[in-house]
PDB file of C-alpha atoms in Angstrom:
ATOM      1  CA  UNK A   1      10.408   2.706  -4.277  1.00 90.00           C
ATOM      2  CA  UNK A   2      11.201   1.344  -0.483  1.00 95.00           C
ATOM      3  CA  UNK A   3       9.927  -1.460   0.152  1.00 96.00           C
ATOM      4  CA  UNK A   4       8.567  -4.188  -1.546  1.00 96.00           C
ATOM      5  CA  UNK A   5       5.323  -5.225  -0.574  1.00 97.00           C
ATOM      6  CA  UNK A   6       4.209  -9.430  -1.140  1.00 96.00           C
ATOM      7  CA  UNK A   7       0.550  -9.610  -1.892  1.00 95.00           C
ATOM      8  CA  UNK A   8      -1.982 -11.659   0.441  1.00 95.00           C
ATOM      9  CA  UNK A   9      -2.470 -14.346  -2.585  1.00 93.00           C
ATOM     10  CA  UNK A  10       1.065 -15.755  -1.736  1.00 94.00           C
ATOM     11  CA  UNK A  11       1.366 -15.326   1.780  1.00 96.00           C
ATOM     12  CA  UNK A  12      -2.378 -17.344   1.605  1.00 94.00           C
ATOM     13  CA  UNK A  13      -0.643 -20.840   1.524  1.00 91.00           C
ATOM     14  CA  UNK A  14       2.965 -19.962   2.058  1.00 93.00           C
ATOM     15  CA  UNK A  15       2.879 -22.874   4.516  1.00 87.00           C
ATOM     16  CA  UNK A  16       1.202 -25.656   2.752  1.00 89.00           C
ATOM     17  CA  UNK A  17       2.282 -24.220  -1.460  1.00 88.00           C
ATOM     18  CA  UNK A  18       6.408 -24.491  -1.592  1.00 90.00           C
ATOM     19  CA  UNK A  19       5.984 -23.012  -4.854  1.00 93.00           C
ATOM     20  CA  UNK A  20       4.483 -19.896  -3.259  1.00 91.00           C
ATOM     21  CA  UNK A  21       7.417 -20.197   0.509  1.00 93.00           C
ATOM     22  CA  UNK A  22      10.243 -20.192  -2.897  1.00 95.00           C
ATOM     23  CA  UNK A  23       8.480 -17.179  -4.060  1.00 95.00           C
ATOM     24  CA  UNK A  24       7.883 -15.146  -0.515  1.00 96.00           C
ATOM     25  CA  UNK A  25      12.220 -15.966  -0.381  1.00 96.00           C
ATOM     26  CA  UNK A  26      13.039 -14.685  -2.924  1.00 97.00           C
ATOM     27  CA  UNK A  27      10.749 -11.903  -2.669  1.00 97.00           C
ATOM     28  CA  UNK A  28      11.798 -10.500   0.801  1.00 97.00           C
ATOM     29  CA  UNK A  29      15.500 -11.355  -0.554  1.00 97.00           C
ATOM     30  CA  UNK A  30      14.833  -9.138  -2.700  1.00 97.00           C
ATOM     31  CA  UNK A  31      13.971  -6.487  -0.716  1.00 97.00           C
ATOM     32  CA  UNK A  32      16.863  -6.851   1.383  1.00 97.00           C
ATOM     33  CA  UNK A  33      19.789  -7.034  -1.238  1.00 97.00           C
ATOM     34  CA  UNK A  34      17.806  -3.434  -2.512  1.00 97.00           C
ATOM     35  CA  UNK A  35      18.045  -1.900   0.383  1.00 97.00           C
ATOM     36  CA  UNK A  36      14.214  -2.234   0.123  1.00 97.00           C
ATOM     37  CA  UNK A  37      11.293  -2.884   3.320  1.00 97.00           C
ATOM     38  CA  UNK A  38       9.666  -6.033   2.989  1.00 97.00           C
ATOM     39  CA  UNK A  39       6.176  -5.937   4.111  1.00 96.00           C
ATOM     40  CA  UNK A  40       3.538  -8.855   4.141  1.00 96.00           C
ATOM     41  CA  UNK A  41       0.183  -8.564   3.759  1.00 95.00           C
ATOM     42  CA  UNK A  42      -2.563 -10.955   4.996  1.00 93.00           C
ATOM     43  CA  UNK A  43      -0.944 -12.577   7.476  1.00 95.00           C
ATOM     44  CA  UNK A  44      -3.571 -14.590   9.358  1.00 93.00           C
ATOM     45  CA  UNK A  45      -1.903 -17.849  10.555  1.00 93.00           C
ATOM     46  CA  UNK A  46       0.823 -18.764  13.424  1.00 91.00           C
ATOM     47  CA  UNK A  47       2.172 -20.806  10.807  1.00 92.00           C
ATOM     48  CA  UNK A  48       2.188 -17.435   8.887  1.00 94.00           C
ATOM     49  CA  UNK A  49       3.413 -14.846  10.803  1.00 93.00           C
ATOM     50  CA  UNK A  50       6.533 -17.717  12.098  1.00 93.00           C
ATOM     51  CA  UNK A  51       6.937 -18.181   8.713  1.00 94.00           C
ATOM     52  CA  UNK A  52       7.532 -14.915   7.931  1.00 95.00           C
ATOM     53  CA  UNK A  53       9.528 -14.126  10.601  1.00 94.00           C
ATOM     54  CA  UNK A  54      11.942 -16.437   9.776  1.00 94.00           C
ATOM     55  CA  UNK A  55      12.630 -15.010   6.622  1.00 95.00           C
ATOM     56  CA  UNK A  56      13.046 -12.019   8.573  1.00 95.00           C
ATOM     57  CA  UNK A  57      10.096 -10.366   6.855  1.00 96.00           C
ATOM     58  CA  UNK A  58      10.549  -6.602   8.615  1.00 96.00           C
ATOM     59  CA  UNK A  59       6.655  -5.263   8.448  1.00 93.00           C
ATOM     60  CA  UNK A  60       3.451  -8.070   8.924  1.00 92.00           C
ATOM     61  CA  UNK A  61       0.087  -7.157   7.882  1.00 91.00           C
ATOM     62  CA  UNK A  62      -2.925  -8.880   8.869  1.00 88.00           C
ATOM     63  CA  UNK A  63      -5.382 -10.465  11.049  1.00 84.00           C
ATOM     64  CA  UNK A  64      -2.859 -12.494  13.222  1.00 78.00           C
ATOM     65  CA  UNK A  65      -1.380  -9.072  14.156  1.00 75.00           C
ATOM     66  CA  UNK A  66      -4.858  -6.942  14.711  1.00 78.00           C
ATOM     67  CA  UNK A  67      -8.473  -6.182  13.047  1.00 82.00           C
ATOM     68  CA  UNK A  68      -8.383  -3.222  10.746  1.00 82.00           C
ATOM     69  CA  UNK A  69      -8.418  -0.337  13.394  1.00 85.00           C
ATOM     70  CA  UNK A  70      -9.162   3.663  12.989  1.00 90.00           C
ATOM     71  CA  UNK A  71      -6.530   5.546  13.576  1.00 92.00           C
ATOM     72  CA  UNK A  72      -6.648   6.940  16.447  1.00 92.00           C
ATOM     73  CA  UNK A  73      -6.579   3.616  18.051  1.00 89.00           C
ATOM     74  CA  UNK A  74      -3.561   2.899  16.019  1.00 83.00           C
ATOM     75  CA  UNK A  75      -1.741   5.686  17.199  1.00 89.00           C
ATOM     76  CA  UNK A  76      -3.074   4.415  20.993  1.00 88.00           C
ATOM     77  CA  UNK A  77      -1.996   1.152  20.520  1.00 82.00           C
ATOM     78  CA  UNK A  78       1.466   2.436  19.349  1.00 81.00           C
ATOM     79  CA  UNK A  79       2.346   4.892  21.689  1.00 86.00           C
ATOM     80  CA  UNK A  80       1.917   2.109  24.732  1.00 83.00           C
ATOM     81  CA  UNK A  81       3.932  -0.070  22.976  1.00 78.00           C
ATOM     82  CA  UNK A  82       6.976   2.338  21.858  1.00 79.00           C
ATOM     83  CA  UNK A  83       6.199   4.877  24.742  1.00 75.00           C
ATOM     84  CA  UNK A  84       9.939   3.717  26.449  1.00 63.00           C
ATOM     85  CA  UNK A  85      11.854   3.801  23.466  1.00 57.00           C
TER      86      UNK A  85
END
């Protein structure tokens, strides 16, 4: 195991449901304490994205970042933004 993935059902109402927010925060803290990466899936709004950034979530997946892409297009975008690193 090298990552904890947070299901979209918890992310959906992270900014409106305090129980979901507490669970997400606990999962991110657990991942950090176990030296695992934390992945949030199904991030669709800027509010969700900002909350996950505030909580130091490692990886964000969802339409707020990009719709699903074919592999070649994803590699093209990755290379474009990482060519100077």
